[in-house]
Amino acid sequence: MKRYSVFAIAREALRHHTGWERAWASPLPKKSYDVIVVGAGGHGLATAYYLGKNFGITNVAVIEKGWLGGGNTGRNTTIIRSNYLQDPSAAIYEKARSLYETLSQELNYNVMFSPRGLLMLAQTHHEVRGYLRTVHANTLQGVVTEWIGPEQVKKLVPIINIDGPRYPVLGALYQARGGTARHDAVAWGYARACSEMGMHIIQQCEVKGVTQENGVVTGVETTKGHIGTKKLAIVVAGHSGQVAEMAGFRLPVEAVALQALVSEPIKPCMDVVVMANTVHGYMSQSDKGEMVIGGGTDSFNNYTQRGSFHHIEETLRALIETFPMISRLKMLRQWGGIVDMTGDRSPILSKTPLGNCFINCGWGTGGFKAIPGSGWAMAELVATGQPGPLTAAFGMERFREGRFIDESVAAGVAH
Amino acid sequence: MSARLAKGGRLIDRSKAHRFTFNCKWMRGFEGDTLSAALLANDQMLVGRSFKYHRPRGIVASGPEEPNGLVNLGKGDRLEPNQRTTTTELFDGLTAESQNHWPSLENDIGVVNNYAARFLPAGFYYKTFLQPRAAWKHVFEPIVRHSAGLGKAPKDRDADRYEQAYAFCDVLVIGGGVAGLQAALVAGRSGARVMLLEQTGHWGGRAPVDGVEIDGQPADAWVKTTVQALEAMENVTLRKRCMGAGVYDHGYVLADEKVADHTPGDGRPKHRLWRIRAGRIIAATGAIERPLSFAGNDIPGVMLAAAVRDYVVNFAVSPGDRTVVVTNNDDAYRTAIALHQAGLSVPVILDARLTATGALPEQARKLGIRVETNRAIAMVQGGKRVKRVSICAQAGEGAVLEEIACEAVAMSGGWSPVVHLWSHCGGKLIWDEATACFRPDAARPPLNHDGSAMVIAAGAANGALPAADTLADAHRAGEAASKPAGEAPKATAAEEAPMEAVWLMPQGAPVKLRAKAWLDYQNDVKVSDVQLAAREGYESVEHTKRYTTLGMATDQGKLSNINGLAVLADALNEHIPQVGTTTFRPPYTPVTFGALAGEARGEIFQPLRRTPMHDWHDAHGAYWEPVGLWRRPYCYTQGGESHEKSVHREVLNVRNNVGLLDASTLGKIIVKGPDAGRFLDMLYTGVMSTLPIGKCRYGLMCNENGFLSDDGVVARIDEDTWLCHTTSGGADRIHAHMEDWLQCEWWDWQVWTANVTEQYAQVAVVGPNARKLLEKLGGMDVSKETLPFMQWADGMLGGFRARVYRISFSGELSYEIAIPASEGRAFWEACLAAGAEFGVMPYGTEALHVLRAEKGFIMIGDETDGTVIPQDLGLGWAISKKKADYLGKRGQERSFLADPDRWKLVGLETLDGSVIPDGAIAVAEGKNANGQRNTQGRVTSSYHSPTLGKGIAMGLVLRGPDRMGEVLDFPKIGGGSVKARIVDQVFYDKEGAKQNV
């Protein structure tokens, strides 16, 4: 495969870009693979990538119901951070964040990781204490965060109103190396690298059933026929419940729509990412200039991926109070993503009751930032068959044992 | 030059001239002009710069689909970026500035991107800026960010206000063209409640411009009489300047009414956001003309044919002396005819079809206009405006046959129904081969709750493009939404011959031409870019969109999408319907954030809850703290003292004299009924059913997982009534929790709940002098004998109807007195007066926290965080061992929660008397498998105790209660650490002597 570089672009420009190759191949499925990953979102593709890179397993198919990267990977608000409170969360999100740092170079695909800095505003005394706790925890976890005062917040975010009449900004939890990345590019970059390793990415191929023998997985029934496999990794986010059912087990997961919207593009006015959990809203400005805004989850279960009005109304009220200058910007587009929520709002990376079948789900509202770490850890789980240090705490059995990893303490609803 | 014609203009009022500025240059227009029309009338062809290459951009369209005419409208606190010139009504004094250029619109440095365009194809940024790593953040990204973006970021708080309104109707008709009017008329006559919305400031849509006749009279006349008929109906509401923005589940529609955009500062709200619940929605949203893809189709002066017609007919604006018309259909001939009738020249009509024999081409020929078939534009030449076009055969590869000088090009690639509102909630589309467009598939509409069609498409929006079909279809839609209504009016217009799909001009255009044939004018996406995306495997229409940014501009692909996916389908060798469309998302056109937020701004952006004593606190130095939607005094400052000093003074005064706390925010929920005792036994970990009348009991509530979620004192009021106190922040949540269980699980239990939090003011009178204060007020016996600890009594206290609870959250002698909310302030002041001689002072929430921490009482939210069970907090005594079940019991029996090796509550005392930092964590030896430092406990509450003169803290520590006396190490942020000894959590009055006096 040709490497991407400024020289390659110059070379291709001379022939009007007619010489570029496909970023990823579009093969027909083989009869069987060593590993099938169901779901070609960021997590599924990253799982495949690290199976190849870290374990040399390349006889892999990633199969996808729709188009790759078309689920939550392509509809989130692109925030990357690892300022989590609980040790297992901090470990996997920091792994992901640190992999993001070099991902563009590693994949030879610019995923535009931009460590522009991320602020989580504290607007009540209770929140101040909560974030101080997080800073203490992060220090011991090796995650670099700090507590900053309102003046420093104002310096980093000149458009913010720190003296709001209802919830003045009392300070913020600041992660200087948190930021954003280009969400589609993460999926595309991984897909290209997987394809380069000889893996098959099979789009428009829906799983209809899981076949097994003596309690061990043997393959999947798909809209493109039966495909055999030695190991199966289910990485399908919002539809995890359905695929798990085909594999014969149930998950403590429910699906709800998470709301997001963007404004029309304007010239740069905010460099950092700001999350305000007391008032429920978060905002960053994309490289295109759009204000990217996330709100809450709908309070009912559904699979529609549609935008609804009630949350964005509250979100915009909160954000206009926080950033009064956005009042005259316009909402260009709103949408919803189906997030898979577990009982403790933390993910599941786990063996399953079906032999050689593994599941990675439950990232809820916080999946994008975890993609490289999730793929790294999942690959280890699939390749070795056993949970490694990153996945140990995230097994399904924790719900039976009551061993929750509850981040809602520190993160509120917005991950 | 584009210019104003001396005569005509059906929408302008020449007697009312308006002056306005564009880039600080004064210009003139008329009442009724859009800003686009006025700019063109002043020969302002160049209005902006494109997003990526900073190419010159002129007005293309005449409606909300406009991708180029975007300006910074207004100034200062009324600056509005990205305002569409085509939908901005001109008013006197309007100021507009063009966007995305430096130093000026005419001379823009950013245009270097245009010269380098060959090196900047779709997605080039994914392939480069890779090395060195730090350069993306520090060099490349800042450059990208500064050259991207469009309008100016406002700096000030918005000067305008916005309001929201609710409406309910049987039939909502969106679109006030002839189709919408007819549908509304039919529905209105049936007696249904009808609401009709039109996004512009006038009724009738395209029909009057296109010379349609309805029932033998000109469309204008028919529109007038129809609007009059609708206005006369009491059951019909008409709203102009009101855009149907989004369709949501169950007939919920958002509409944005531009109330005062054209009269800024007149005191009215700028916008009014309508939230409409409709039985049926008729989408009569018309159709949008498609551009043609030929080289140079983005040069200012190249416009949609219908837009040219609009400017000539509606505003008497000439796009230039000579306009070349290029088309694949008959409709565009109307533009040539309109131009000719206005006295302007049409050098040639280039028709890509092999023949043009319809009525309109014949009429054009009769007028002496040259008509050429199988002809295409090879290239438009010009920079900041059109100079000439070179003509070629459509069937060929672009060999130039002729060059024709002109100032404008009017293009028409056919029409696309506006299917957005149909699609928002799941309506499906079908491909119509004959007109080469997607139109609503009536068999697969968006569904209402009852399975019926929620949206009915009508007229051109339903693919019924010719005027006669439009009216008939709208009539049918009106009937479908209400009831049969007899004959539809007959519209007559010139017959049109079939159009022929043309997705590239000429059909064999080589790459050099394709790289200059624009699909998305704003985002600079060309035919060659879509072909590149397909070549590189970005084959899904969503991939192509995201890779090339096609359709992601502020018009959301209204002009570019269909052309783009036709090119994609061709590149993939597939049919267009197989490729499909991207998802249509609300809003139809962008809606101002301010309108979406409405009037909830500033102080009241969320509801503000005030206790009856709020104003007193405010007048007496309260430093406020938000607690849920309430505000509570954190402390009351006196003189110039710091908040810390205030808190210490308040604590000591409670310990030594008597303090008053406004406890009105405390949640108060009445639980009543024959099964109320049984219900509370399930809700709380302890037993409430056996609580004697007149007594109080402390209770804990857990969620199903066993984690502690709220606590409070429960009082038994009478045989079947209990009053449950909750935390201040928890009242609504706990009330909902109760109702959830009652309605979903125990629906057959006879229990009723009422949240009476705001019905009572509550005052805590706390301290050694508390009894003296109440005795001074007089009226009730509050002695130890009559009202012992954990009992309550009703009575008249100082003339107030009072319920007095003998409970304590501070370890002091303490009474909490509930009085009717309306008497709260008076009672508060009576307490202050009565207590003056005993040293009474109010105290705030922080003193409350310190007092309870000194006494070792837990606080929900501090000692708990959703991961803590009562057993961790030494609260096992509040859990009934006898009960078969309570919420959380099963959860608490799980192995991890039943494990004795859990972090448990203890007191922590620093060795040096300092205060442990909030949130500090006690470290253990070594690191875990992920390289994280091992830990063994954490601080949950940490304060300086003014009573004891040292730092005190509570914390959760691994097997803490078994490790009394051990010293733990708490690292500080930024280095160093604090050492603290594990001690009993009760620092003050361990025996409880003070509260039981």
Coordinates of C-alpha atoms in Angstrom, one line a residue, chain B residues 201-640:
Chain B
G201 CA -43.0 37.0 4.3
H202 CA -45.5 36.4 1.5
W203 CA -47.9 33.7 0.4
G204 CA -48.1 31.9 -2.9
G205 CA -44.6 30.5 -3.5
R206 CA -43.5 29.9 -7.0
A207 CA -46.8 29.8 -8.9
P208 CA -47.2 33.6 -9.4
V209 CA -43.6 33.9 -10.6
D210 CA -44.2 31.0 -13.1
G211 CA -47.2 32.5 -14.7
V212 CA -49.6 29.8 -13.5
E213 CA -53.3 30.4 -13.8
I214 CA -55.8 28.9 -11.4
D215 CA -59.4 28.5 -12.2
G216 CA -58.9 31.0 -15.0
Q217 CA -57.4 33.7 -12.9
P218 CA -53.7 34.6 -12.4
A219 CA -52.2 32.8 -9.5
D220 CA -51.6 36.0 -7.6
A221 CA -55.4 36.7 -7.6
W222 CA -56.2 33.1 -6.5
V223 CA -53.6 33.3 -3.7
K224 CA -55.2 36.6 -2.5
T225 CA -58.7 35.2 -2.3
T226 CA -57.6 32.0 -0.8
V227 CA -55.6 33.7 1.9
Q228 CA -58.7 35.9 2.6
A229 CA -60.9 32.8 2.8
L230 CA -58.4 31.2 5.3
E231 CA -58.1 34.3 7.4
A232 CA -61.9 34.4 7.7
M233 CA -62.0 30.9 9.2
E234 CA -61.8 30.9 13.0
N235 CA -60.4 27.4 13.0
V236 CA -57.4 28.4 10.9
T237 CA -54.2 30.1 12.0
L238 CA -51.8 31.5 9.5
R239 CA -48.2 32.4 10.3
K240 CA -45.7 33.9 7.9
R241 CA -42.0 34.1 8.4
C242 CA -42.4 30.8 10.2
M243 CA -40.2 27.9 9.1
G244 CA -41.2 24.3 9.9
A245 CA -37.8 23.2 11.3
G246 CA -38.2 19.7 12.5
V247 CA -40.6 16.8 12.8
Y248 CA -40.3 14.6 15.9
D249 CA -42.1 11.6 17.2
H250 CA -45.9 11.7 17.7
G251 CA -46.6 14.7 15.6
Y252 CA -44.3 17.1 17.5
V253 CA -43.1 19.9 15.3
L254 CA -40.7 22.7 15.9
A255 CA -41.2 25.9 13.9
D256 CA -39.1 29.1 14.1
E257 CA -41.0 32.3 13.5
K258 CA -38.8 35.3 12.7
V259 CA -40.8 37.9 14.5
A260 CA -38.4 40.9 14.5
D261 CA -35.5 40.0 12.3
H262 CA -36.6 42.7 9.9
T263 CA -37.4 45.2 12.6
P264 CA -34.5 44.8 15.0
G265 CA -34.7 46.6 18.3
D266 CA -38.4 47.3 18.2
G267 CA -39.0 45.6 21.5
R268 CA -40.6 42.4 20.1
P269 CA -38.9 39.1 20.6
K270 CA -36.5 38.4 17.8
H271 CA -37.8 34.9 17.2
R272 CA -40.7 32.8 18.5
L273 CA -40.1 29.1 18.6
W274 CA -43.3 27.2 18.1
R275 CA -43.7 23.8 19.7
I276 CA -46.6 22.3 17.9
R277 CA -48.4 19.0 18.5
A278 CA -50.3 18.1 15.3
G279 CA -52.6 15.3 14.5
R280 CA -51.5 15.3 10.9
I281 CA -48.7 17.2 9.2
I282 CA -48.9 18.2 5.6
A283 CA -45.5 18.9 4.1
A284 CA -46.2 21.3 1.3
T285 CA -42.6 22.4 1.2
G286 CA -42.1 22.7 -2.5
A287 CA -39.0 21.7 -4.5
I288 CA -35.5 23.1 -5.0
E289 CA -33.9 23.5 -8.3
R290 CA -30.6 21.6 -8.9
P291 CA -27.5 23.2 -10.4
L292 CA -25.8 21.6 -13.4
S293 CA -22.2 20.3 -13.0
F294 CA -20.0 22.1 -15.6
A295 CA -16.6 23.6 -15.3
G296 CA -16.8 27.1 -13.7
N297 CA -20.3 26.7 -12.5
D298 CA -19.3 28.4 -9.2
I299 CA -18.2 31.7 -10.7
P300 CA -20.3 34.7 -9.5
G301 CA -23.1 35.2 -12.0
V302 CA -23.9 31.6 -12.4
M303 CA -27.3 31.2 -10.8
L304 CA -30.2 28.8 -10.6
A305 CA -32.6 29.5 -13.5
A306 CA -35.6 29.8 -11.2
A307 CA -33.6 32.2 -8.9
V308 CA -32.9 34.4 -11.9
R309 CA -36.6 34.4 -12.7
D310 CA -37.4 35.3 -9.1
Y311 CA -35.0 38.2 -9.1
V312 CA -36.4 39.5 -12.4
V313 CA -40.1 39.0 -11.6
N314 CA -40.3 39.6 -7.9
F315 CA -37.6 42.3 -7.4
A316 CA -37.1 43.7 -10.9
V317 CA -33.4 42.8 -10.7
S318 CA -31.4 42.0 -13.8
P319 CA -28.6 39.6 -13.3
G320 CA -26.8 41.2 -16.3
D321 CA -27.6 42.4 -19.8
R322 CA -26.9 39.0 -21.3
T323 CA -27.9 35.7 -19.6
V324 CA -27.1 32.4 -21.1
V325 CA -29.7 29.7 -20.0
V326 CA -28.5 26.1 -19.7
T327 CA -30.9 23.4 -18.9
N328 CA -32.1 19.8 -19.2
N329 CA -35.8 20.6 -18.9
D330 CA -38.5 22.9 -20.1
D331 CA -39.0 24.9 -16.9
A332 CA -35.8 26.9 -17.4
Y333 CA -37.3 28.3 -20.6
R334 CA -39.6 30.3 -18.4
T335 CA -36.5 32.1 -17.2
A336 CA -35.4 33.0 -20.7
I337 CA -38.9 34.2 -21.5
A338 CA -39.1 36.3 -18.3
L339 CA -35.7 37.8 -19.1
H340 CA -36.8 38.5 -22.6
Q341 CA -40.1 40.1 -21.4
A342 CA -38.1 42.3 -19.0
G343 CA -36.1 43.6 -22.0
L344 CA -33.0 41.7 -21.3
S345 CA -31.0 39.6 -23.7
V346 CA -30.7 35.8 -23.7
P347 CA -28.0 35.1 -26.3
V348 CA -28.7 31.4 -26.3
I349 CA -30.6 28.6 -24.5
L350 CA -28.4 25.6 -24.2
D351 CA -30.5 22.5 -23.9
A352 CA -28.6 19.3 -23.1
R353 CA -31.5 17.2 -24.5
L354 CA -31.5 16.1 -28.2
T355 CA -34.8 17.8 -28.8
A356 CA -36.7 20.6 -27.3
T357 CA -40.2 20.7 -28.8
G358 CA -42.4 21.5 -25.9
A359 CA -44.7 24.6 -25.6
L360 CA -42.1 26.6 -23.7
P361 CA -39.2 26.0 -26.1
E362 CA -41.5 26.9 -29.0
Q363 CA -42.6 30.1 -27.2
A364 CA -38.9 31.0 -26.7
R365 CA -38.1 30.4 -30.3
K366 CA -41.1 32.5 -31.3
L367 CA -39.7 35.3 -29.2
G368 CA -36.6 35.1 -31.3
I369 CA -34.4 33.4 -28.6
R370 CA -31.8 31.1 -30.0
V371 CA -32.3 27.6 -28.8
E372 CA -29.5 25.0 -29.2
T373 CA -30.1 21.3 -28.3
N374 CA -27.5 18.7 -27.4
R375 CA -25.4 21.6 -26.2
A376 CA -23.6 22.1 -22.9
I377 CA -21.3 24.5 -21.3
A378 CA -17.7 23.4 -21.5
M379 CA -16.5 26.1 -19.3
V380 CA -17.6 29.4 -17.8
Q381 CA -14.9 31.9 -17.9
G382 CA -14.4 34.7 -15.5
G383 CA -13.0 35.4 -12.1
K384 CA -15.0 37.4 -9.8
R385 CA -17.9 37.5 -12.3
V386 CA -18.9 35.7 -15.5
K387 CA -17.3 37.0 -18.6
R388 CA -18.3 34.4 -21.2
V389 CA -19.2 30.7 -21.7
S390 CA -17.7 28.3 -24.1
I391 CA -20.1 25.9 -25.6
C392 CA -19.7 22.3 -26.5
A393 CA -21.8 19.2 -27.4
Q394 CA -23.4 17.6 -24.4
A395 CA -22.6 14.2 -25.9
G396 CA -18.9 15.0 -26.3
E397 CA -15.8 15.7 -24.2
G398 CA -15.8 19.4 -24.1
A399 CA -14.4 20.5 -27.5
V400 CA -15.3 24.2 -27.7
L401 CA -17.7 25.0 -30.6
E402 CA -18.3 28.6 -29.8
E403 CA -17.8 31.2 -27.2
I404 CA -20.5 33.6 -26.1
A405 CA -20.0 36.7 -24.0
C406 CA -22.5 37.1 -21.1
E407 CA -22.8 38.5 -17.6
A408 CA -24.8 35.7 -16.1
V409 CA -25.7 32.0 -16.6
A410 CA -29.0 30.6 -15.5
M411 CA -28.8 26.9 -15.0
S412 CA -31.4 24.2 -14.3
G413 CA -30.7 20.6 -13.7
G414 CA -34.3 19.7 -12.7
W415 CA -36.0 19.9 -9.4
S416 CA -35.7 18.0 -6.1
P417 CA -38.8 17.8 -3.8
V418 CA -38.1 19.1 -0.3
V419 CA -38.4 15.9 1.5
H420 CA -36.7 16.9 4.8
L421 CA -39.8 17.1 7.0
W422 CA -41.1 13.8 5.5
S423 CA -37.8 12.2 6.3
H424 CA -37.0 13.6 9.8
C425 CA -39.0 11.0 11.6
G426 CA -38.4 8.0 9.3
G427 CA -40.4 8.6 6.1
K428 CA -38.8 6.7 3.2
L429 CA -38.1 7.9 -0.3
I430 CA -38.4 6.4 -3.8
W431 CA -36.5 7.4 -6.9
D432 CA -38.6 8.8 -9.7
E433 CA -36.8 8.1 -13.0
A434 CA -38.9 10.5 -15.0
T435 CA -38.0 13.6 -13.1
A436 CA -34.7 12.2 -11.7
C437 CA -35.5 12.9 -8.1
F438 CA -36.2 11.3 -4.8
R439 CA -39.8 11.8 -3.7
P440 CA -41.8 10.6 -0.7
D441 CA -42.9 7.0 -0.8
A442 CA -46.5 7.2 0.2
A443 CA -46.4 3.5 1.2
R444 CA -43.7 4.1 3.8
P445 CA -44.6 7.3 5.6
P446 CA -43.4 8.3 9.1
L447 CA -45.8 6.8 11.5
N448 CA -48.0 8.2 14.2
H449 CA -48.6 6.4 17.5
D450 CA -51.6 4.6 16.0
G451 CA -49.7 3.4 12.9
S452 CA -51.2 6.0 10.6
A453 CA -49.2 8.4 8.4
M454 CA -47.9 11.2 10.5
V455 CA -46.8 13.3 7.5
I456 CA -48.6 13.7 4.2
A457 CA -46.5 15.2 1.4
A458 CA -48.3 17.5 -0.8
G459 CA -47.7 19.2 -4.2
A460 CA -44.2 19.7 -5.4
A461 CA -42.8 18.3 -2.2
N462 CA -44.5 15.1 -3.2
G463 CA -43.0 15.1 -6.6
A464 CA -46.1 16.6 -8.3
L465 CA -44.1 19.3 -10.1
P466 CA -46.3 20.7 -12.8
A467 CA -48.7 23.3 -11.5
A468 CA -51.8 21.4 -12.3
D469 CA -50.5 18.2 -10.6
T470 CA -49.4 20.3 -7.6
L471 CA -52.8 21.7 -6.9
A472 CA -54.6 18.4 -7.4
D473 CA -52.1 16.6 -5.2
A474 CA -52.4 19.2 -2.4
H475 CA -56.2 19.0 -2.6
R476 CA -55.9 15.2 -2.1
A477 CA -53.5 15.7 0.8
G478 CA -55.9 18.1 2.5
E479 CA -58.6 15.6 2.1
A480 CA -56.5 12.8 3.5
A481 CA -55.8 14.9 6.5
S482 CA -59.4 15.9 7.1
K483 CA -62.3 14.7 4.8
P484 CA -63.4 14.7 1.2
A485 CA -64.0 18.2 -0.2
G486 CA -65.2 17.9 -3.7
E487 CA -63.5 19.3 -6.8
A488 CA -59.9 20.7 -6.7
P489 CA -59.3 24.0 -8.4
K490 CA -57.7 23.6 -11.8
A491 CA -54.3 25.1 -12.5
T492 CA -53.1 25.7 -16.0
A493 CA -49.6 26.3 -17.1
A494 CA -47.6 25.5 -20.2
E495 CA -47.2 21.8 -20.8
E496 CA -43.7 20.6 -20.2
A497 CA -41.9 17.9 -22.1
P498 CA -39.9 15.3 -20.1
M499 CA -36.6 16.4 -18.6
E500 CA -33.5 14.3 -19.1
A501 CA -31.1 13.7 -16.2
V502 CA -27.8 15.3 -16.7
W503 CA -25.2 14.8 -13.9
L504 CA -22.1 16.0 -15.7
M505 CA -21.7 18.5 -18.5
P506 CA -20.5 17.6 -21.0
Q507 CA -21.1 13.9 -20.4
G508 CA -17.5 12.9 -21.2
A509 CA -15.9 15.8 -19.4
P510 CA -12.2 15.1 -18.8
V511 CA -10.6 15.4 -15.4
K512 CA -9.5 18.9 -16.0
L513 CA -13.1 20.0 -16.4
R514 CA -14.4 17.7 -13.7
A515 CA -12.0 19.3 -11.3
K516 CA -13.6 22.7 -12.0
A517 CA -17.2 21.4 -11.8
W518 CA -18.5 22.3 -8.4
L519 CA -21.0 20.2 -6.5
D520 CA -20.9 22.0 -3.1
Y521 CA -20.1 25.6 -3.6
Q522 CA -19.5 26.5 0.0
N523 CA -17.4 23.5 1.0
D524 CA -15.6 23.4 -2.4
V525 CA -16.5 19.9 -3.3
K526 CA -16.1 19.1 -7.0
V527 CA -17.1 16.2 -9.2
S528 CA -13.5 15.0 -9.2
D529 CA -13.6 14.9 -5.4
V530 CA -16.6 12.6 -5.3
Q531 CA -14.9 10.4 -7.9
L532 CA -11.8 10.4 -5.9
A533 CA -13.7 9.3 -2.8
A534 CA -15.3 6.4 -4.7
R535 CA -11.9 5.4 -6.2
E536 CA -10.4 5.3 -2.7
G537 CA -13.2 3.0 -1.3
Y538 CA -15.3 5.6 0.5
E539 CA -18.2 4.0 -1.3
S540 CA -21.0 4.5 1.2
V541 CA -22.8 7.7 0.6
E542 CA -22.1 8.6 4.2
H543 CA -18.4 7.9 3.7
T544 CA -18.3 10.1 0.6
K545 CA -20.1 12.8 2.4
R546 CA -17.7 12.7 5.3
Y547 CA -14.6 12.3 3.3
T548 CA -15.3 15.1 0.8
T549 CA -17.5 17.2 3.1
L550 CA -20.2 17.2 0.4
G551 CA -23.5 18.4 1.8
M552 CA -22.0 19.3 5.2
A553 CA -22.1 23.1 4.5
T554 CA -24.6 25.4 6.0
D555 CA -27.2 24.5 3.3
Q556 CA -26.8 20.8 4.4
G557 CA -26.6 19.7 0.8
K558 CA -29.9 21.3 -0.4
L559 CA -28.2 22.1 -3.7
S560 CA -25.4 19.5 -3.8
N561 CA -26.7 16.2 -2.4
I562 CA -28.5 14.8 -5.4
N563 CA -25.9 15.9 -7.9
G564 CA -23.2 14.4 -5.6
L565 CA -24.8 11.1 -5.2
A566 CA -25.5 10.8 -8.9
V567 CA -21.8 11.3 -9.5
L568 CA -21.0 8.7 -6.8
A569 CA -23.5 6.2 -8.3
D570 CA -21.9 6.7 -11.7
A571 CA -18.4 6.2 -10.3
L572 CA -19.6 3.0 -8.5
N573 CA -21.5 1.9 -11.6
E574 CA -24.7 1.6 -9.5
H575 CA -28.2 3.1 -9.7
I576 CA -28.8 6.2 -7.7
P577 CA -31.5 4.6 -5.5
Q578 CA -29.0 1.9 -4.5
V579 CA -26.6 4.5 -3.3
G580 CA -29.3 6.2 -1.3
T581 CA -29.3 9.5 0.5
T582 CA -27.6 10.7 3.6
T583 CA -29.9 11.2 6.6
F584 CA -32.1 14.3 6.7
R585 CA -31.7 15.8 10.2
P586 CA -33.5 18.7 11.8
P587 CA -33.6 21.6 11.5
Y588 CA -34.6 22.3 7.9
T589 CA -32.7 25.5 8.0
P590 CA -30.5 26.5 10.9
V591 CA -32.3 27.8 14.0
T592 CA -30.8 30.3 16.4
F593 CA -29.6 28.9 19.7
G594 CA -31.3 31.8 21.5
A595 CA -34.7 30.7 20.1
L596 CA -34.1 27.1 21.2
A597 CA -33.3 28.3 24.7
G598 CA -36.2 30.7 24.8
E599 CA -36.8 33.0 27.8
A600 CA -35.0 30.8 30.3
R601 CA -32.0 33.0 30.7
G602 CA -29.9 34.6 33.4
E603 CA -31.3 34.1 36.9
I604 CA -34.1 32.0 35.7
F605 CA -32.3 29.8 33.1
Q606 CA -33.4 27.0 35.4
P607 CA -36.3 27.4 37.8
L608 CA -35.1 29.2 41.0
R609 CA -36.5 27.9 44.2
R610 CA -36.5 30.3 47.2
T611 CA -37.4 29.5 50.7
P612 CA -39.8 31.9 52.5
M613 CA -36.8 33.4 54.3
H614 CA -34.8 33.9 51.1
D615 CA -35.1 37.7 51.1
W616 CA -34.1 38.0 54.7
H617 CA -30.9 36.0 54.0
D618 CA -30.2 38.2 51.1
A619 CA -30.5 41.3 53.2
H620 CA -28.2 39.9 56.0
G621 CA -25.1 39.0 54.2
A622 CA -25.9 35.5 52.8
Y623 CA -23.2 34.1 50.6
W624 CA -25.2 31.8 48.4
E625 CA -24.6 28.3 47.5
P626 CA -26.6 26.4 44.8
V627 CA -28.2 23.2 46.1
G628 CA -30.2 21.6 43.4
L629 CA -32.5 24.4 42.2
W630 CA -32.5 26.0 45.6
R631 CA -30.1 28.6 46.9
R632 CA -29.0 28.2 50.4
P633 CA -26.8 30.6 52.5
Y634 CA -23.4 29.0 52.7
C635 CA -22.7 31.5 55.5
Y636 CA -23.6 35.0 56.6
T637 CA -20.7 37.4 56.5
Q638 CA -20.5 40.2 59.0
G639 CA -18.3 43.2 58.5
G640 CA -15.4 42.4 56.3

